[in-house]
mmCIF file of C-alpha atoms in Angstrom:
data_model
loop_
_atom_site.group_PDB
_atom_site.id
_atom_site.type_symbol
_atom_site.label_atom_id
_atom_site.label_comp_id
_atom_site.label_asym_id
_atom_site.label_seq_id
_atom_site.Cartn_x
_atom_site.Cartn_y
_atom_site.Cartn_z
ATOM 1 C CA MET A 90 0.000 0.000 0.000
ATOM 2 C CA ARG A 91 1.608 3.244 -1.051
ATOM 3 C CA PRO A 92 1.494 6.229 1.339
ATOM 4 C CA PHE A 93 -1.795 8.092 1.285
ATOM 5 C CA LEU A 94 -2.170 11.204 -0.822
ATOM 6 C CA ALA A 95 -3.584 14.001 1.288
ATOM 7 C CA LEU A 96 -5.695 16.621 -0.414
ATOM 8 C CA LEU A 97 -5.356 19.726 1.703
ATOM 9 C CA ILE A 98 -7.753 22.519 0.871
ATOM 10 C CA LEU A 99 -7.554 25.799 2.721
ATOM 11 C CA ALA A 100 -10.953 26.870 1.549
ATOM 12 C CA THR A 101 -12.490 30.234 0.855
ATOM 13 C CA PRO A 102 -15.544 30.633 -1.370
ATOM 14 C CA ALA A 103 -13.365 31.700 -4.288
ATOM 15 C CA VAL A 104 -10.100 29.817 -3.779
ATOM 16 C CA ALA A 105 -9.422 26.125 -3.227
ATOM 17 C CA GLN A 106 -5.892 24.759 -3.340
ATOM 18 C CA GLU A 107 -5.138 21.087 -3.970
ATOM 19 C CA THR A 108 -1.900 19.296 -3.148
ATOM 20 C CA THR A 109 -0.608 15.741 -3.032
ATOM 21 C CA THR A 110 1.931 16.588 -0.323
ATOM 22 C CA PRO A 111 0.718 15.787 3.202
ATOM 23 C CA PRO A 112 0.970 18.666 5.668
ATOM 24 C CA SER A 113 3.728 18.284 8.238
ATOM 25 C CA PRO A 114 2.655 17.083 11.699
ATOM 26 C CA ARG A 115 3.673 20.406 13.230
ATOM 27 C CA ASP A 116 1.277 22.198 10.869
ATOM 28 C CA GLY A 117 -1.553 19.717 11.286
ATOM 29 C CA GLY A 118 -3.709 18.663 14.190
ATOM 30 C CA ALA A 119 -4.445 15.360 15.851
ATOM 31 C CA VAL A 120 -5.948 13.704 12.762
ATOM 32 C CA ALA A 121 -2.983 14.657 10.591
ATOM 33 C CA GLN A 122 -0.563 13.395 13.235
ATOM 34 C CA LEU A 123 -2.256 10.004 13.439
ATOM 35 C CA LEU A 124 -2.280 9.577 9.661
ATOM 36 C CA HIS A 125 1.382 10.582 9.448
ATOM 37 C CA ALA A 126 2.196 8.038 12.153
ATOM 38 C CA HIS A 127 0.671 5.230 10.096
ATOM 39 C CA THR A 128 2.335 6.319 6.878
ATOM 40 C CA LEU A 129 5.698 6.396 8.662
ATOM 41 C CA PHE A 130 4.991 3.017 10.276
ATOM 42 C CA ASP A 131 4.358 1.395 6.890
ATOM 43 C CA LEU A 132 7.582 2.850 5.506
ATOM 44 C CA ALA A 133 9.554 1.814 8.587
ATOM 45 C CA LEU A 134 8.335 -1.780 8.383
ATOM 46 C CA ALA A 135 9.130 -1.949 4.676
ATOM 47 C CA ARG A 136 12.683 -0.794 5.392
ATOM 48 C CA LYS A 137 13.001 -2.766 8.638
ATOM 49 C CA ASP A 138 14.054 0.433 10.387
ATOM 50 C CA PRO A 139 13.573 0.237 14.179
ATOM 51 C CA LEU A 140 14.192 3.936 14.805
ATOM 52 C CA ALA A 141 11.639 5.013 12.204
ATOM 53 C CA THR A 142 9.206 2.496 13.689
ATOM 54 C CA LEU A 143 9.826 4.000 17.116
ATOM 55 C CA SER A 144 9.179 7.487 15.742
ATOM 56 C CA ALA A 145 5.861 6.302 14.316
ATOM 57 C CA ALA A 146 4.945 4.750 17.658
ATOM 58 C CA ARG A 147 5.743 7.965 19.478
ATOM 59 C CA LEU A 148 3.527 9.962 17.102
ATOM 60 C CA ALA A 149 0.666 7.479 17.465
ATOM 61 C CA ALA A 150 1.028 7.425 21.256
ATOM 62 C CA GLY A 151 0.412 11.167 21.275
ATOM 63 C CA ILE A 152 -3.162 10.622 20.077
ATOM 64 C CA THR A 153 -6.171 9.371 22.019
ATOM 65 C CA ALA A 154 -9.090 8.110 19.913
ATOM 66 C CA THR A 155 -12.584 8.476 21.365
ATOM 67 C CA ASP A 156 -15.183 6.260 19.696
ATOM 68 C CA ASP A 157 -18.451 7.927 18.720
ATOM 69 C CA ASP A 158 -21.789 6.334 17.796
ATOM 70 C CA ARG A 159 -22.504 8.707 14.895
ATOM 71 C CA ALA A 160 -23.572 6.760 11.812
ATOM 72 C CA PRO A 161 -23.526 7.187 8.028
ATOM 73 C CA THR A 162 -26.258 6.467 5.490
ATOM 74 C CA PRO A 163 -26.598 3.549 4.943
ATOM 75 C CA PRO A 164 -25.516 2.877 8.530
ATOM 76 C CA GLY A 165 -23.048 0.088 7.826
ATOM 77 C CA GLU A 166 -21.827 -2.316 10.486
ATOM 78 C CA PRO A 167 -20.052 -0.779 13.490
ATOM 79 C CA VAL A 168 -16.767 -2.640 13.980
ATOM 80 C CA PRO A 169 -13.661 -2.205 16.133
ATOM 81 C CA ALA A 170 -10.850 -0.120 14.682
ATOM 82 C CA THR A 171 -8.454 -2.316 12.715
ATOM 83 C CA TYR A 172 -5.382 -0.121 12.333
ATOM 84 C CA PRO A 173 -2.244 -0.821 14.425
ATOM 85 C CA THR A 174 -2.184 0.838 17.828
ATOM 86 C CA ALA A 175 0.797 2.645 19.319
ATOM 87 C CA GLU A 176 1.426 -0.443 21.465
ATOM 88 C CA VAL A 177 1.694 -2.600 18.335
ATOM 89 C CA MET A 178 4.164 -0.115 16.878
ATOM 90 C CA PHE A 179 6.304 -0.142 20.024
ATOM 91 C CA THR A 180 6.329 -3.942 19.929
ATOM 92 C CA ALA A 181 7.399 -3.858 16.282
ATOM 93 C CA ALA A 182 10.210 -1.430 17.129
ATOM 94 C CA LYS A 183 11.494 -3.800 19.821
ATOM 95 C CA ALA A 184 11.355 -6.741 17.420
ATOM 96 C CA LEU A 185 13.264 -4.855 14.731
ATOM 97 C CA ALA A 186 15.883 -3.704 17.243
ATOM 98 C CA LYS A 187 16.796 -7.359 17.925
ATOM 99 C CA GLU A 188 20.145 -7.379 19.728
ATOM 100 C CA ASP A 189 20.705 -3.623 19.530
ATOM 101 C CA ASP A 190 20.669 -2.757 23.230
ATOM 102 C CA LEU A 191 20.756 0.985 22.592
ATOM 103 C CA VAL A 192 17.603 0.962 20.454
ATOM 104 C CA THR A 193 15.912 -1.508 22.802
ATOM 105 C CA ASP A 194 16.581 0.751 25.786
ATOM 106 C CA LEU A 195 15.446 3.805 23.838
ATOM 107 C CA THR A 196 12.219 2.050 22.905
ATOM 108 C CA ALA A 197 11.500 1.109 26.520
ATOM 109 C CA ARG A 198 12.247 4.640 27.706
ATOM 110 C CA THR A 199 10.071 6.217 25.015
ATOM 111 C CA LEU A 200 7.205 3.861 25.847
ATOM 112 C CA THR A 201 7.383 4.866 29.512
ATOM 113 C CA GLU A 202 7.589 8.570 28.731
ATOM 114 C CA SER A 203 4.702 8.473 26.262
ATOM 115 C CA ALA A 204 2.437 6.839 28.844
ATOM 116 C CA ASN A 205 2.716 9.954 31.010
ATOM 117 C CA ALA A 206 2.718 12.552 28.240
ATOM 118 C CA PRO A 207 -0.332 14.656 27.324
ATOM 119 C CA THR A 208 -2.222 13.577 24.223
ATOM 120 C CA LEU A 209 -4.386 15.094 21.522
ATOM 121 C CA THR A 210 -7.837 13.651 20.869
ATOM 122 C CA VAL A 211 -9.558 12.481 17.697
ATOM 123 C CA ILE A 212 -13.186 11.402 17.355
ATOM 124 C CA ARG A 213 -13.376 7.989 15.688
ATOM 125 C CA SER A 214 -16.187 6.082 13.981
ATOM 126 C CA THR A 215 -15.379 2.714 12.401
ATOM 127 C CA ARG A 216 -17.541 0.926 9.856
ATOM 128 C CA GLY A 217 -17.491 -2.009 7.494
ATOM 129 C CA ILE A 218 -18.139 -1.097 3.867
ATOM 130 C CA ALA A 219 -18.982 -3.527 1.058
ATOM 131 C CA GLY A 220 -17.370 -3.460 -2.358
ATOM 132 C CA GLY A 221 -18.961 -0.810 -4.560
ATOM 133 C CA GLU A 222 -20.768 0.788 -1.626
ATOM 134 C CA ALA A 223 -20.798 4.465 -0.660
ATOM 135 C CA GLN A 224 -21.500 5.674 2.881
ATOM 136 C CA VAL A 225 -22.513 9.278 3.528
ATOM 137 C CA TRP A 226 -21.873 11.129 6.780
ATOM 138 C CA GLN A 227 -23.376 14.474 7.812
ATOM 139 C CA LEU A 228 -21.106 16.180 10.346
ATOM 140 C CA PRO A 229 -21.098 19.743 11.724
ATOM 141 C CA PHE A 230 -18.018 21.956 12.020
ATOM 142 C CA PHE A 231 -17.678 25.393 13.572
ATOM 143 C CA ALA A 232 -16.792 28.713 11.959
ATOM 144 C CA ALA A 233 -13.156 29.849 12.047
ATOM 145 C CA SER A 234 -12.044 26.607 13.723
ATOM 146 C CA PRO A 235 -9.628 24.366 11.785
ATOM 147 C CA ALA A 236 -11.434 21.184 10.764
ATOM 148 C CA GLU A 237 -9.777 17.863 9.999
ATOM 149 C CA ILE A 238 -11.375 14.795 8.458
ATOM 150 C CA GLY A 239 -9.281 11.674 8.077
ATOM 151 C CA LEU A 240 -9.875 8.308 6.441
ATOM 152 C CA LEU A 241 -7.833 5.334 7.649
ATOM 153 C CA GLY A 242 -8.651 1.971 6.081
ATOM 154 C CA ASP A 243 -7.532 -1.594 6.721
ATOM 155 C CA GLY A 244 -5.623 -1.966 3.442
ATOM 156 C CA LYS A 245 -8.106 -4.323 1.789
ATOM 157 C CA ALA A 246 -9.703 -1.944 -0.727
ATOM 158 C CA ASN A 247 -9.336 1.361 -2.531
ATOM 159 C CA LEU A 248 -11.414 3.886 -0.591
ATOM 160 C CA ASP A 249 -12.168 7.408 -1.804
ATOM 161 C CA LEU A 250 -13.115 10.399 0.331
ATOM 162 C CA SER A 251 -15.081 13.467 -0.686
ATOM 163 C CA VAL A 252 -16.205 16.413 1.436
ATOM 164 C CA THR A 253 -18.830 18.882 0.229
ATOM 165 C CA LEU A 254 -20.841 21.773 1.594
ATOM 166 C CA ALA A 255 -24.458 22.649 0.817
ATOM 167 C CA GLU A 256 -25.406 22.543 -2.862
ATOM 168 C CA ASP A 257 -22.499 20.151 -3.478
ATOM 169 C CA ILE A 258 -19.820 22.831 -3.128
ATOM 170 C CA PRO A 259 -16.597 20.745 -3.174
ATOM 171 C CA ILE A 260 -14.177 21.090 -0.289
ATOM 172 C CA CYS A 261 -11.974 18.000 -0.708
ATOM 173 C CA LEU A 262 -11.820 15.118 -3.150
ATOM 174 C CA ASP A 263 -9.405 12.209 -2.764
ATOM 175 C CA THR A 264 -9.262 9.667 -5.582
ATOM 176 C CA ALA A 265 -5.829 8.187 -4.905
ATOM 177 C CA PRO A 266 -5.516 4.381 -5.247
ATOM 178 C CA ALA A 267 -5.268 3.875 -1.489
ATOM 179 C CA ASP A 268 -7.494 3.868 1.585
ATOM 180 C CA ARG A 269 -6.134 6.880 3.452
ATOM 181 C CA ALA A 270 -6.937 10.537 3.030
ATOM 182 C CA LEU A 271 -6.828 13.797 4.929
ATOM 183 C CA CYS A 272 -9.047 16.828 4.401
ATOM 184 C CA SER A 273 -8.203 20.026 6.298
ATOM 185 C CA PHE A 274 -10.126 23.286 5.999
ATOM 186 C CA VAL A 275 -11.443 26.255 7.981
ATOM 187 C CA PRO A 276 -15.213 26.831 7.685
ATOM 188 C CA GLU A 277 -16.306 30.431 7.253
ATOM 189 C CA GLU A 278 -19.501 29.759 9.210
ATOM 190 C CA ASN A 279 -21.108 27.033 11.280
ATOM 191 C CA ALA A 280 -22.225 24.381 8.819
ATOM 192 C CA THR A 281 -22.941 20.709 8.280
ATOM 193 C CA PHE A 282 -20.661 19.018 5.761
ATOM 194 C CA THR A 283 -21.368 15.941 3.650
ATOM 195 C CA ILE A 284 -18.602 13.343 3.838
ATOM 196 C CA THR A 285 -18.748 10.431 1.415
ATOM 197 C CA VAL A 286 -16.597 7.307 1.683
ATOM 198 C CA THR A 287 -16.706 5.075 -1.405
ATOM 199 C CA ASN A 288 -15.309 1.559 -1.732
ATOM 200 C CA LEU A 289 -14.123 1.270 -5.328
ATOM 201 C CA GLY A 290 -13.009 -2.321 -4.893
ATOM 202 C CA GLU A 291 -14.901 -5.596 -4.859
ATOM 203 C CA THR A 292 -13.778 -6.625 -1.366
ATOM 204 C CA THR A 293 -15.497 -5.680 1.873
ATOM 205 C CA ALA A 294 -13.237 -3.461 3.956
ATOM 206 C CA THR A 295 -13.293 -1.524 7.194
ATOM 207 C CA TYR A 296 -12.294 2.060 7.806
ATOM 208 C CA SER A 297 -12.140 4.609 10.588
ATOM 209 C CA LEU A 298 -13.473 8.101 9.977
ATOM 210 C CA LEU A 299 -11.441 10.482 12.135
ATOM 211 C CA THR A 300 -12.320 14.067 13.021
ATOM 212 C CA ASN A 301 -11.109 16.676 15.457
#
């Protein structure tokens, strides 16, 4: 699975900018940080790099996910989140470190420190989605407050994400051949946004919709 392509739109009524470069974690919020952690984790595992794996674990440990019972249309099946937790990432870092005592000690120390560190919070809703199905969410966001919407799938299907305002005004559209996406924007007024997740594959998959 290639790293997700984030479509970041800093939206005004007249200007919408599209990019395939994910925002840096320091510029993004909790949702961006969690997505970056998983992208880095995939890369670290592919390269068998324990330090990069540890960095991903540290990023993921800085996020607390709170499950919410909001539902799309059609409602889909509520399921547990399937993506690797920070604990799984720390375990992977230890395994990759093998006999490297320095990295092993660093991993143990980082795990202890992260347990006592403050965290950011994301709101999470996880659903199963059949092949060819689209699920539509209606979620409110507040004026002048940065909004983040993230899609984090289980790797089994190509999932697309679109975000629109009333009258189908486009805010974000992700059509990358992956199952991860990030949409960041600042609403000009309190509004309800339409978020559509589409499974373009033939295989049933699960995904977590993440918001701030």
